[in-house]
Coordinates of C-alpha atoms in Angstrom, one line a residue:
M1 CA 102.3 84.9 86.6
R2 CA 102.4 87.1 89.7
R3 CA 104.4 89.8 87.8
L4 CA 102.1 89.6 84.8
T5 CA 99.1 90.1 87.1
L6 CA 100.8 92.9 89.0
G7 CA 101.4 94.6 85.6
L8 CA 97.7 94.3 84.8
L9 CA 96.9 96.0 88.0
L10 CA 99.2 98.9 87.2
L11 CA 97.7 99.0 83.7
S12 CA 94.4 99.9 85.4
F13 CA 95.6 103.5 85.7
V14 CA 98.8 103.7 83.5
A15 CA 99.0 102.8 79.8
A16 CA 102.1 100.7 79.3
S17 CA 103.3 97.5 77.6
A18 CA 102.4 94.1 79.0
F19 CA 104.4 92.4 81.8
P20 CA 106.6 89.6 80.5
A21 CA 105.9 86.1 81.7
V22 CA 109.1 84.6 83.1
A23 CA 109.8 80.9 82.8
A24 CA 111.2 78.9 85.6
E25 CA 114.0 77.5 83.4
E26 CA 115.3 80.3 81.3
V27 CA 118.2 80.6 78.8
I28 CA 119.4 84.2 78.8
V29 CA 120.6 85.5 75.4
D30 CA 123.5 87.8 76.4
D31 CA 124.6 88.9 72.9
I32 CA 123.8 88.4 69.3
D33 CA 126.0 89.1 66.3
I34 CA 124.4 89.5 62.8
S35 CA 127.3 91.4 61.2
S36 CA 128.2 88.3 59.0
H37 CA 124.6 87.5 58.0
P38 CA 123.4 85.0 57.0
Q39 CA 125.7 83.6 59.7
V40 CA 124.3 84.5 63.1
S41 CA 126.1 84.0 66.4
L42 CA 124.5 84.1 69.9
V43 CA 126.1 84.1 73.3
V44 CA 123.8 82.5 75.9
T45 CA 123.9 81.8 79.7
L46 CA 122.4 78.6 81.0
P47 CA 120.0 78.4 83.9
P48 CA 121.3 77.3 87.3
S49 CA 119.9 73.7 86.9
L50 CA 122.3 73.3 83.9
A51 CA 125.1 75.5 85.2
G52 CA 128.6 74.1 85.5
R53 CA 128.1 71.2 83.1
A54 CA 129.8 70.5 79.8
L55 CA 126.9 70.0 77.5
P56 CA 127.2 68.2 74.2
A57 CA 126.4 70.1 70.9
D58 CA 123.3 68.0 70.3
S59 CA 121.7 69.5 73.5
F60 CA 121.2 72.9 71.8
F61 CA 118.6 73.8 69.1
I62 CA 117.8 77.1 67.4
N63 CA 114.2 77.8 66.5
E64 CA 114.0 80.5 63.8
S65 CA 110.5 81.5 62.7
G66 CA 109.3 77.9 63.2
T67 CA 112.3 76.1 61.7
Q68 CA 114.5 74.1 64.0
I69 CA 118.2 74.3 63.4
A70 CA 121.2 72.5 65.0
P71 CA 123.9 75.2 65.6
E72 CA 127.6 74.9 66.1
V73 CA 128.3 75.0 69.8
Q74 CA 131.3 76.4 71.7
R75 CA 131.7 76.8 75.4
L76 CA 133.2 80.2 76.0
P77 CA 136.4 80.8 78.0
N78 CA 136.3 83.2 81.0
E79 CA 139.3 85.4 80.5
D80 CA 137.1 88.5 80.7
L81 CA 135.3 87.5 83.9
E82 CA 135.9 89.8 86.9
V83 CA 134.2 89.2 90.2
V84 CA 134.1 91.2 93.5
L85 CA 133.4 89.2 96.6
L86 CA 131.8 91.6 99.1
L87 CA 131.5 90.1 102.6
D88 CA 129.8 91.4 105.7
V89 CA 132.2 91.2 108.7
S90 CA 130.1 93.3 111.2
Q91 CA 129.5 92.4 114.8
S92 CA 126.4 90.3 114.0
M93 CA 128.5 87.9 111.8
R94 CA 130.6 86.8 114.8
G95 CA 131.0 83.0 115.2
A96 CA 129.5 80.5 112.8
P97 CA 128.3 83.0 110.2
L98 CA 131.7 84.5 109.8
Q99 CA 133.3 81.1 109.4
A100 CA 130.6 80.1 106.9
A101 CA 131.4 83.3 105.0
I102 CA 135.1 82.5 104.9
D103 CA 134.4 78.9 103.8
A104 CA 132.0 80.1 101.1
A105 CA 134.4 82.7 99.7
T106 CA 137.2 80.1 99.7
S107 CA 135.1 77.6 97.8
F108 CA 133.9 80.2 95.4
A109 CA 137.4 81.4 94.6
E110 CA 138.6 77.8 94.1
S111 CA 135.7 77.0 91.8
M112 CA 136.5 79.9 89.5
P113 CA 138.5 79.2 86.3
D114 CA 142.2 80.1 86.5
E115 CA 141.8 83.0 84.0
A116 CA 139.0 84.7 86.0
R117 CA 140.1 87.7 88.1
I118 CA 138.7 88.1 91.7
A119 CA 138.8 90.9 94.2
I120 CA 137.7 90.6 97.8
V121 CA 136.2 93.5 99.9
T122 CA 134.9 93.3 103.4
F123 CA 132.8 95.9 105.3
S124 CA 131.9 96.5 108.9
T125 CA 132.0 100.1 110.2
E126 CA 133.7 100.9 106.9
P127 CA 134.7 98.9 103.8
T128 CA 138.2 97.4 103.4
V129 CA 139.7 96.2 100.1
L130 CA 141.6 93.0 101.0
A131 CA 142.5 92.0 97.5
E132 CA 142.3 93.9 94.3
F133 CA 141.8 92.2 91.0
G134 CA 144.7 89.7 90.6
L135 CA 145.5 86.4 89.2
P136 CA 145.2 84.2 91.2
V137 CA 143.7 85.1 94.6
D138 CA 144.6 82.9 97.6
A139 CA 141.3 83.3 99.5
P140 CA 142.4 81.3 102.7
I141 CA 145.4 83.6 103.2
V142 CA 143.6 86.8 102.3
L143 CA 140.7 86.0 104.7
A144 CA 142.8 84.4 107.5
D145 CA 143.0 87.4 109.7
I146 CA 139.5 88.9 109.4
S147 CA 137.3 89.2 112.5
A148 CA 133.7 90.3 113.1
A149 CA 133.3 93.6 114.8
G150 CA 131.6 97.0 114.3
E151 CA 128.5 98.2 112.6
T152 CA 127.2 97.5 109.0
S153 CA 128.2 99.9 106.2
L154 CA 126.4 97.9 103.4
Y155 CA 126.0 100.9 101.1
D156 CA 129.6 102.1 101.5
G157 CA 130.7 98.5 100.7
L158 CA 128.7 98.4 97.5
V159 CA 130.0 101.8 96.4
A160 CA 133.6 100.6 97.1
A161 CA 133.0 97.3 95.2
G162 CA 131.7 99.2 92.1
G163 CA 134.6 101.6 92.3
L164 CA 137.2 98.8 91.7
W165 CA 136.4 99.0 88.0
D166 CA 137.8 102.0 86.1
G167 CA 135.9 102.9 83.0
A168 CA 133.8 100.6 80.8
A169 CA 136.3 98.0 79.7
P170 CA 134.9 95.1 77.7
S171 CA 134.8 92.6 80.6
R172 CA 132.1 90.6 82.2
R173 CA 131.6 91.9 85.7
A174 CA 129.8 90.6 88.8
I175 CA 129.4 91.6 92.4
V176 CA 128.6 88.7 94.9
L177 CA 127.4 90.1 98.2
L178 CA 127.0 88.3 101.6
S179 CA 125.3 90.2 104.4
D180 CA 123.0 89.4 107.4
G181 CA 121.6 92.8 108.2
G182 CA 120.5 96.3 107.0
D183 CA 122.8 99.3 106.8
T184 CA 123.5 101.2 110.0
V185 CA 126.4 103.6 109.5
S186 CA 127.1 104.2 105.8
T187 CA 127.7 107.7 104.6
S188 CA 126.4 106.6 101.2
T189 CA 122.7 106.0 100.5
L190 CA 120.9 103.1 99.0
E191 CA 120.5 105.2 95.8
D192 CA 124.3 105.7 95.7
A193 CA 124.8 102.0 96.0
I194 CA 122.4 101.3 93.1
V195 CA 124.1 103.9 90.9
A196 CA 127.5 102.4 91.7
I197 CA 126.4 98.9 90.6
L198 CA 124.7 100.2 87.4
A199 CA 127.6 102.4 86.5
S200 CA 130.1 99.6 86.8
G201 CA 128.0 97.5 84.4
S202 CA 128.2 94.5 86.8
E203 CA 125.7 91.7 87.5
F204 CA 124.5 91.6 91.0
Y205 CA 124.1 88.5 93.2
A206 CA 123.4 88.6 96.9
V207 CA 123.0 86.1 99.7
E208 CA 121.0 87.4 102.7
L209 CA 121.7 85.5 105.9
Q210 CA 118.7 85.6 108.1
S211 CA 119.3 87.0 111.6
P212 CA 117.5 89.2 114.1
E213 CA 119.1 92.2 112.4
T214 CA 118.0 91.3 108.9
D215 CA 116.2 94.0 107.0
P216 CA 114.7 92.6 103.7
I217 CA 113.8 96.0 102.2
P218 CA 117.3 97.2 101.0
M219 CA 118.0 93.8 99.4
S220 CA 114.7 93.7 97.6
R221 CA 115.2 97.2 96.3
L222 CA 118.7 96.3 95.1
E223 CA 117.3 93.2 93.4
A224 CA 114.6 95.2 91.7
A225 CA 116.7 98.2 90.6
T226 CA 119.7 96.2 89.3
G227 CA 117.9 93.2 87.8
G228 CA 120.0 91.0 90.0
S229 CA 119.2 88.0 92.2
V230 CA 118.8 87.8 96.0
V231 CA 118.7 84.5 97.9
N232 CA 117.8 84.2 101.6
A233 CA 119.8 81.7 103.6
D234 CA 118.2 80.6 106.9
D235 CA 121.3 78.6 108.0
P236 CA 125.0 79.6 107.6
E237 CA 125.8 76.1 106.3
A238 CA 123.7 76.9 103.2
I239 CA 125.9 79.8 102.2
T240 CA 128.6 77.7 100.5
S241 CA 126.2 75.8 98.3
I242 CA 124.5 79.1 97.2
F243 CA 127.9 80.6 96.4
D244 CA 128.8 77.5 94.4
Q245 CA 125.5 78.0 92.4
I246 CA 126.5 81.5 91.7
A247 CA 129.9 80.4 90.5
S248 CA 128.3 77.8 88.2
V249 CA 126.1 80.5 86.6
L250 CA 128.9 82.9 86.1
V251 CA 131.0 80.4 84.1
S252 CA 128.3 78.7 82.1
R253 CA 128.2 80.6 78.8
Y254 CA 128.1 79.1 75.3
Q255 CA 128.4 80.5 71.8
L256 CA 125.9 79.2 69.2
T257 CA 126.5 79.8 65.5
Y258 CA 124.2 78.9 62.6
V259 CA 123.3 79.9 59.0
S260 CA 120.0 81.9 58.9
D261 CA 117.4 81.7 56.1
A262 CA 115.4 84.6 57.4
N263 CA 115.4 88.3 56.6
G264 CA 113.8 91.3 58.3
P265 CA 112.1 91.1 61.7
T266 CA 112.7 87.6 63.1
D267 CA 112.1 85.8 66.4
I268 CA 115.0 83.5 67.4
G269 CA 114.5 80.9 70.1
V270 CA 117.1 78.9 71.9
E271 CA 116.2 75.5 73.5
V272 CA 118.5 73.4 75.6
T273 CA 117.7 69.8 76.7
F274 CA 120.1 67.8 78.9
G275 CA 119.7 65.4 81.8
G276 CA 115.9 65.6 81.9
V277 CA 116.0 69.5 82.1
T278 CA 114.6 71.6 79.3
A279 CA 115.2 75.4 79.2
G280 CA 114.5 78.0 76.6
G281 CA 114.9 81.6 75.8
A282 CA 114.1 83.9 72.9
V283 CA 115.2 87.2 71.3
A284 CA 113.6 89.4 68.6
V285 CA 116.1 90.8 66.0
Q286 CA 116.0 92.7 62.7
L287 CA 118.0 90.6 60.3
P288 CA 119.4 92.2 57.1
F289 CA 117.6 91.8 53.8
A290 CA 119.2 89.8 51.0
P291 CA 121.3 92.0 48.7
Q292 CA 119.0 91.6 45.6
L293 CA 115.9 92.6 47.6
S294 CA 114.9 95.7 49.3
P295 CA 112.7 96.3 52.3
E296 CA 110.1 97.8 49.9
A297 CA 109.7 94.3 48.3
F298 CA 108.2 93.0 51.5
R299 CA 105.6 95.8 51.7
A300 CA 102.3 95.5 49.8
P301 CA 101.0 98.8 48.6
I302 CA 98.0 99.9 50.6
E303 CA 95.6 102.5 49.3
V304 CA 94.4 104.7 52.1
Q305 CA 90.9 106.1 51.8
P306 CA 90.1 109.1 54.0
A307 CA 87.4 108.5 56.5
P308 CA 84.3 110.7 56.6
P309 CA 84.8 113.9 58.5
E310 CA 82.3 113.0 61.2
V311 CA 84.4 110.0 62.2
F312 CA 87.1 112.3 63.5
V313 CA 84.7 114.6 65.6
P314 CA 85.5 113.9 69.3
R315 CA 82.7 113.6 71.7
V316 CA 83.5 116.0 74.5
I317 CA 81.5 118.1 76.9
A318 CA 82.1 121.8 77.8
T319 CA 84.6 120.9 80.6
G320 CA 86.9 119.0 78.3
L321 CA 86.2 115.6 79.9
L322 CA 84.9 112.5 78.3
D323 CA 81.2 112.0 78.0
R324 CA 79.7 110.6 81.2
R325 CA 78.8 107.3 79.5
E326 CA 82.3 106.8 78.1
L327 CA 83.8 107.6 81.5
A328 CA 81.4 105.0 83.1
V329 CA 82.5 102.4 80.6
F330 CA 86.2 103.2 81.2
G331 CA 85.8 103.1 85.0
G332 CA 83.9 99.8 84.9
A333 CA 86.6 98.3 82.7
I334 CA 89.5 99.2 84.9
L335 CA 87.6 98.2 88.0
F336 CA 87.0 94.8 86.5
A337 CA 90.7 94.5 85.6
G338 CA 91.8 95.4 89.1
L339 CA 89.4 93.1 90.8
W340 CA 90.4 90.2 88.5
G341 CA 94.0 90.8 89.4
V342 CA 93.3 90.7 93.1
I343 CA 91.3 87.5 92.8
R344 CA 94.0 85.9 90.6
L345 CA 96.8 86.8 93.0
L346 CA 95.1 85.9 96.2
Q347 CA 94.0 82.5 94.8
S348 CA 97.4 81.6 93.4
P349 CA 98.9 78.4 94.9
S350 CA 101.6 78.7 97.5
E351 CA 105.2 78.9 96.2
K352 CA 108.6 79.0 97.9
R353 CA 109.9 82.5 97.2
T354 CA 113.1 82.5 99.1
T355 CA 114.6 79.1 98.1
T356 CA 114.2 79.3 94.4
W357 CA 117.2 80.6 92.5
K358 CA 116.3 83.1 89.7
A359 CA 118.9 83.9 87.0
P360 CA 119.2 87.6 86.3
K361 CA 117.2 88.8 83.3
P362 CA 118.9 90.8 80.5
G363 CA 116.4 93.7 80.6
E364 CA 113.0 94.8 81.6
K365 CA 110.1 96.2 79.7
A366 CA 108.5 99.5 80.6
L367 CA 105.7 98.1 82.7
S368 CA 108.0 95.8 84.5
S369 CA 110.3 98.6 85.4
F370 CA 107.4 100.8 86.5
A371 CA 106.1 97.9 88.7
N372 CA 109.5 97.5 90.3
K373 CA 109.7 101.2 91.1
A374 CA 106.2 101.2 92.5
T375 CA 107.1 98.2 94.7
M376 CA 110.3 99.9 95.9
F377 CA 108.2 103.1 96.8
A378 CA 105.7 100.9 98.7
E379 CA 108.5 99.2 100.6
R380 CA 109.9 102.5 101.6
G381 CA 106.5 103.7 102.8
L382 CA 105.8 100.6 104.7
D383 CA 109.3 100.8 106.4
Q384 CA 108.6 104.4 107.4
V385 CA 105.3 103.6 109.1
S386 CA 106.6 100.3 110.5
R387 CA 103.9 98.3 108.8
G388 CA 106.1 95.9 106.8
K389 CA 106.4 93.1 109.5
P390 CA 102.7 93.1 110.6
L391 CA 101.5 93.0 107.0
A392 CA 104.0 90.2 106.3
T393 CA 102.6 88.2 109.2
A394 CA 99.0 88.7 108.0
L395 CA 99.9 87.5 104.5
E396 CA 101.7 84.4 106.0
Q397 CA 98.6 83.7 108.0
A398 CA 96.4 83.9 104.9
G399 CA 98.7 81.6 103.0
S400 CA 99.5 84.3 100.4
T401 CA 102.8 84.3 98.5
L402 CA 102.7 88.1 98.1
R403 CA 105.3 90.3 99.7
P404 CA 104.0 93.3 101.7
A405 CA 105.0 95.8 99.1
E406 CA 103.3 93.8 96.3
Y407 CA 100.2 93.6 98.4
A408 CA 100.3 97.4 99.0
V409 CA 100.8 98.1 95.2
I410 CA 97.8 95.8 94.4
T411 CA 95.6 97.5 97.0
I412 CA 96.5 101.0 95.8
S413 CA 96.0 100.0 92.2
V414 CA 92.5 98.5 92.8
T415 CA 91.6 101.4 95.1
L416 CA 92.4 103.8 92.2
A417 CA 90.4 101.7 89.8
G418 CA 87.4 101.7 92.2
A419 CA 87.7 105.4 92.7
A420 CA 87.7 105.9 88.9
A421 CA 84.6 103.8 88.6
G422 CA 82.9 105.6 91.6
L423 CA 83.8 109.0 90.0
A424 CA 82.1 107.9 86.8
F425 CA 78.9 106.7 88.4
G426 CA 78.6 108.9 91.5
G427 CA 80.9 111.8 91.3
P428 CA 83.4 112.8 94.1
I429 CA 81.2 111.2 96.8
G430 CA 81.0 108.0 94.8
A431 CA 84.8 108.0 94.2
L432 CA 85.4 108.4 98.0
G433 CA 82.9 105.7 98.9
S434 CA 84.3 103.3 96.3
A435 CA 87.9 103.9 97.5
I436 CA 86.9 103.3 101.1
G437 CA 84.9 100.2 100.1
V438 CA 87.8 98.7 98.2
L439 CA 90.2 99.3 101.1
G440 CA 87.7 97.6 103.5
L441 CA 87.1 94.7 101.1
S442 CA 90.9 94.2 100.8
H443 CA 91.3 94.0 104.5
V444 CA 88.2 91.8 104.9
T445 CA 89.4 89.5 102.1
L446 CA 92.8 89.0 103.8
Q447 CA 91.2 88.4 107.2
H448 CA 88.7 85.9 105.6
R449 CA 91.5 84.0 103.9
A450 CA 93.5 83.8 107.2
S451 CA 90.4 82.6 109.1
K452 CA 89.5 80.1 106.5
R453 CA 93.0 78.7 106.4
Q454 CA 93.2 78.5 110.2
A455 CA 89.8 76.8 110.4
A456 CA 91.0 74.2 107.8
F457 CA 94.1 73.6 109.8
A458 CA 92.0 73.2 113.0
D459 CA 89.9 70.6 111.3
Q460 CA 93.0 68.6 110.3
L461 CA 94.8 68.9 113.6
G462 CA 93.1 66.0 115.3
D463 CA 94.1 63.6 112.5
A464 CA 97.6 65.0 112.4
L465 CA 98.1 64.5 116.2
Q466 CA 96.8 60.9 115.9
L467 CA 99.3 60.3 113.1
I468 CA 102.2 61.8 115.2
A469 CA 101.1 59.7 118.2
G470 CA 101.1 56.6 116.1
G471 CA 104.6 57.4 114.9
L472 CA 105.8 57.8 118.4
L473 CA 104.3 54.5 119.4
A474 CA 106.1 52.9 116.5
G475 CA 109.4 54.1 117.9
H476 CA 110.0 57.2 115.7
G477 CA 111.2 60.5 117.0
I478 CA 109.0 63.6 117.1
I479 CA 110.7 65.0 113.9
Q480 CA 110.1 61.8 112.0
A481 CA 106.5 61.7 113.1
C482 CA 105.9 65.3 112.0
D483 CA 107.6 64.4 108.7
A484 CA 104.9 61.7 108.2
V485 CA 102.2 64.4 108.7
A486 CA 103.9 66.6 106.1
S487 CA 103.8 63.7 103.6
E488 CA 100.4 62.2 104.4
E489 CA 98.1 65.1 105.3
M490 CA 96.5 67.6 102.9
E491 CA 97.0 71.4 102.7
P492 CA 97.4 73.5 104.8
A493 CA 98.6 71.0 107.5
S494 CA 101.1 69.4 105.2
E495 CA 102.5 72.8 104.1
E496 CA 102.9 74.0 107.7
F497 CA 104.6 70.8 108.9
R498 CA 106.9 70.8 105.9
R499 CA 108.0 74.3 106.9
L500 CA 108.4 73.1 110.5
I501 CA 110.7 70.3 109.4
A502 CA 112.6 72.6 107.1
E503 CA 113.2 75.2 109.8
T504 CA 114.3 72.4 112.3
R505 CA 116.7 70.9 109.8
L506 CA 118.2 74.3 109.2
G507 CA 119.1 74.6 112.9
R508 CA 116.1 76.3 114.5
D509 CA 115.0 75.0 117.9
F510 CA 112.1 72.7 117.5
T511 CA 110.0 74.4 120.2
D512 CA 110.7 77.8 118.7
A513 CA 109.6 76.5 115.2
L514 CA 106.5 75.1 116.8
R515 CA 105.6 78.4 118.4
A516 CA 106.2 80.3 115.2
M517 CA 103.9 77.7 113.5
G518 CA 101.3 78.4 116.2
D519 CA 101.4 82.1 115.5
R520 CA 100.7 81.4 111.8
V521 CA 97.9 78.9 112.3
G522 CA 96.3 80.5 115.4
G523 CA 93.8 78.9 117.7
D524 CA 94.0 77.6 121.2
D525 CA 94.1 73.9 120.1
F526 CA 97.6 74.0 118.6
R527 CA 98.9 76.2 121.4
W528 CA 98.0 73.3 123.8
V529 CA 100.0 71.0 121.5
V530 CA 103.0 73.2 121.7
D531 CA 102.8 73.5 125.5
A532 CA 102.4 69.7 125.8
I533 CA 105.5 69.0 123.7
D534 CA 107.5 71.7 125.5
I535 CA 106.6 70.3 128.9
H536 CA 107.4 66.8 127.7
R537 CA 110.9 67.9 126.6
E538 CA 111.5 69.3 130.1
V539 CA 110.0 66.7 132.4
G540 CA 109.5 63.6 130.1
G541 CA 106.5 61.3 130.1
D542 CA 104.4 59.4 127.6
L543 CA 104.0 62.0 124.8
S544 CA 102.0 59.7 122.6
H545 CA 99.3 59.3 125.3
V546 CA 99.2 63.0 125.8
L547 CA 98.8 63.6 122.0
R548 CA 96.1 61.0 121.7
T549 CA 94.2 62.7 124.5
L550 CA 94.6 66.0 122.9
A551 CA 93.5 64.6 119.5
A552 CA 90.3 63.3 121.1
T553 CA 89.6 66.6 122.9
I554 CA 90.2 68.6 119.7
R555 CA 87.9 66.3 117.7
S556 CA 85.2 66.9 120.2
R557 CA 85.7 70.6 120.1
A558 CA 85.6 70.5 116.3
Q559 CA 82.3 68.6 116.4
V560 CA 80.8 71.2 118.7
R561 CA 82.1 74.0 116.5
R562 CA 80.6 72.5 113.4
R563 CA 77.3 72.0 115.1
V564 CA 77.3 75.7 116.2
D565 CA 78.1 76.7 112.6
T566 CA 75.2 74.7 111.4
L567 CA 72.7 76.1 113.9
S568 CA 73.9 79.7 113.3
A569 CA 74.0 79.5 109.5
E570 CA 70.5 80.8 109.1
G571 CA 71.2 83.8 111.3
K572 CA 74.4 84.6 109.4
L573 CA 72.6 84.4 106.1
S574 CA 69.8 86.6 107.4
G575 CA 72.3 89.2 108.5
I576 CA 74.0 89.2 105.1
I577 CA 70.6 89.6 103.3
L578 CA 69.4 92.4 105.7
M579 CA 72.7 94.3 105.3
A580 CA 72.8 93.9 101.5
L581 CA 69.1 94.5 100.7
P582 CA 69.1 98.4 101.2
L583 CA 72.2 98.8 99.1
V584 CA 71.0 96.5 96.3
V585 CA 67.5 98.2 96.2
G586 CA 69.2 101.7 96.2
V587 CA 71.4 100.7 93.2
L588 CA 68.5 99.2 91.2
V589 CA 66.3 102.3 91.9
S590 CA 69.1 104.7 90.9
I591 CA 69.6 102.8 87.6
S592 CA 65.9 102.6 86.8
N593 CA 64.8 106.1 87.9
P594 CA 67.9 108.3 88.8
S595 CA 65.8 111.3 89.8
Y596 CA 63.8 109.3 92.4
L597 CA 66.6 109.4 95.0
N598 CA 67.8 113.0 94.3
E599 CA 66.2 114.4 97.5
L600 CA 67.9 111.8 99.6
F601 CA 71.3 113.1 98.6
S602 CA 70.6 116.8 97.9
T603 CA 68.6 117.8 101.0
S604 CA 69.6 118.0 104.6
P605 CA 66.8 115.6 105.9
G606 CA 67.9 113.1 103.2
R607 CA 71.5 113.2 104.2
I608 CA 70.5 112.8 107.9
M609 CA 68.5 109.8 107.0
L610 CA 71.4 108.3 105.1
V611 CA 73.8 108.8 108.0
A612 CA 71.2 107.4 110.5
G613 CA 70.6 104.4 108.2
A614 CA 74.3 103.7 107.9
V615 CA 74.7 103.8 111.7
L616 CA 71.7 101.6 112.3
M617 CA 72.9 99.1 109.7
A618 CA 76.4 99.0 111.3
S619 CA 74.8 98.5 114.8
G620 CA 72.6 95.7 113.5
G621 CA 75.5 94.0 111.8
V622 CA 77.5 94.0 115.0
W623 CA 74.5 92.8 117.0
I624 CA 73.8 89.9 114.6
R625 CA 77.5 89.0 114.7
R626 CA 77.5 88.9 118.5
I627 CA 74.4 86.7 118.4
V628 CA 75.8 84.1 115.9
S629 CA 79.4 84.1 117.3
F630 CA 80.1 81.4 119.8
K631 CA 83.3 81.3 122.0
Y632 CA 84.2 78.2 124.0

C-alpha cells in the first residue's frame, strides 16, 4: 500500500500508470509457454514461506478467466542454476562476523542441489575470485584461509561477480552478497555495479550486516535498480538462517501444465495452498485464437459518428495556457491527491521493514520504476547534505514506517502539487506561498506525530514500570519483566519494549538498547528509568522498590501535566482562532469580491501592511505559546 500511495503522489505531477499492489505472499510467474496452445505451461517460483518444500500436486490451482483448473505439477531440476557467493572480508568483518560469513557460505553451498554450479568471490581492498563455477564446490576448504583486512571495495566486487558470466547463456543466475559497510576504495561506481548485475541477467540478493560502518543508501539503490531483495541482519548469528532462506527460494521452482479453454487476452492466476499458507500470482497473456475463428469474429462493428465541430475547439488563452478556471480545477485536484497520500502514509500502522523477506518481482511498471528512480535520487541528495540519519531519527520518533528518501519524495511531490494549486489561484506569489506552507506543514506534522507518540508513551510509562516492578518481585529477571510489558501494554509502549527485547536478544547491551529507546521516546521520565537501571547494574540494590518509587513520581507528574493541559486549553484554542481568523477572512473576501483586496497586494502601503501583519501574527503566536507552555 505504501508503494501504491507513493505512486499516487508522483502521479500528482507526472502522468503514468498505477502502482502495483504487492501481496505479502506472492507466487512469481517466471515463464509461460503458449506455443502448444490449447496446452499452456507456466514456470513459477514459490514465496519464502513455502520454499524448500516438496508440495503435492493438489496444492496448486490455475484460475483462468474465473474458471478453476487443476494443473499437472512438476518440480523443476536445477541443472541450469548458477550462483555467485560474494563475501565482504574487509577489516570491519574481523572476528565473529567473518566466522558467521564462513558458516553461512558453507551452509548455503551444502544446501544447494548437486547439479547447481557455485562460484565464490571475496572483496576487501580489491576483489578476489576464490572459486570459479565448478561442480561441486568444497566451501570449507575454499574459505579456510581467508582473513578480514583492508578497506571495502563493494562496487568492484559486484562488477567482478557479474563478469564471471560470459554472454547470455540460458541459465538461471543469482548473486548473493554479504557486506557490513559502504564502499570505500572501489575504482568502479555504484552505477557500474548496477550495470554489471543487469547485464549478467542475474537475480540479486543481499544481506547487510549492521555495524558502525553500515551505509544503507548503496544497498537500497541496488535493491531498487535491480529488483532484488536486501535483508538487514542485526546479529551475525542470523546470517546463516537468511542465507538458508535465499537457498530455499532459488531451488523452489515448479512447472504447471494445463489445457486452456480461452482465446485472446486472458488473465491467468496461480494459487498455492499448503500447510496453512496461501499464496498467489497472476499474469496477463494473449492466447492464440482457435483455427476456425479470426480475431475479427470477436469484434462487434462500431459505427462512429463524427462529433460536432465545436466539440473539438480547445479552450485556450492568448499565452497558450489552459483557461484559469481549468487550471484552478487541475491544481486543486492534484493538491487533494497529494494531501491524501501524505495522510494515508503517515497514518499507516507500524510495520517491520527490515525483517520481512520479500521475493524479487519479475518486473516493474512505468510508475514503479519512476518512483524507484526518484527515491534513489532523493537518497543521493540526502547523503550529500548529511540529512539521512537525522531524518531517519525523526521518522522513528514519529512512529512512521517511511524511509528518509520516501519521505523526501512525498514532501517534494506534495510541495509541487501545492505550488501548482497556488499558481492557479494566486499566480507566482501564490505558488511560492503554497510551497512554503506545504513544507512547513510537513515539518509540523512530523513534529506533532513525534510529540503525540512521546506523550502517549509518557502516559503509559507509570503502569509499565509498575508491571516491571511486579515482575521483579515475582522473581523474574529484568528482560522477562520487560517482555511482560511488551505483551500486556498497548501501543506505543508495547512496540518500544518489543524492539528493546529484540535488540537485546540479538546481542545488543541492555543499557545501550534502553538508551536508544530513550532517544526515540524522549522525555526526562524515561531517562531517569535508564539511569536507575544502569546504577543498579553497577552497584546493586532493590530495583523493584526504585521502579515503584519512579512509577509513583511519574504518575504524579502526569497528573500535573494533564491539569496544566486542561487549564491552558482555552488559551491554546484562542491562539489558534486568532491566528487563523485573518487568513480565513482574507480567503472568503477574495472569493466573494476579488477586487476588494487588490490595493492590499498591488500598492506599497498594502504590501507594508501585509508584512507588518505577518510579523505581528508570528510574534503573537510565539507569545501565546510561551504563555500556555509549562515546563517542570
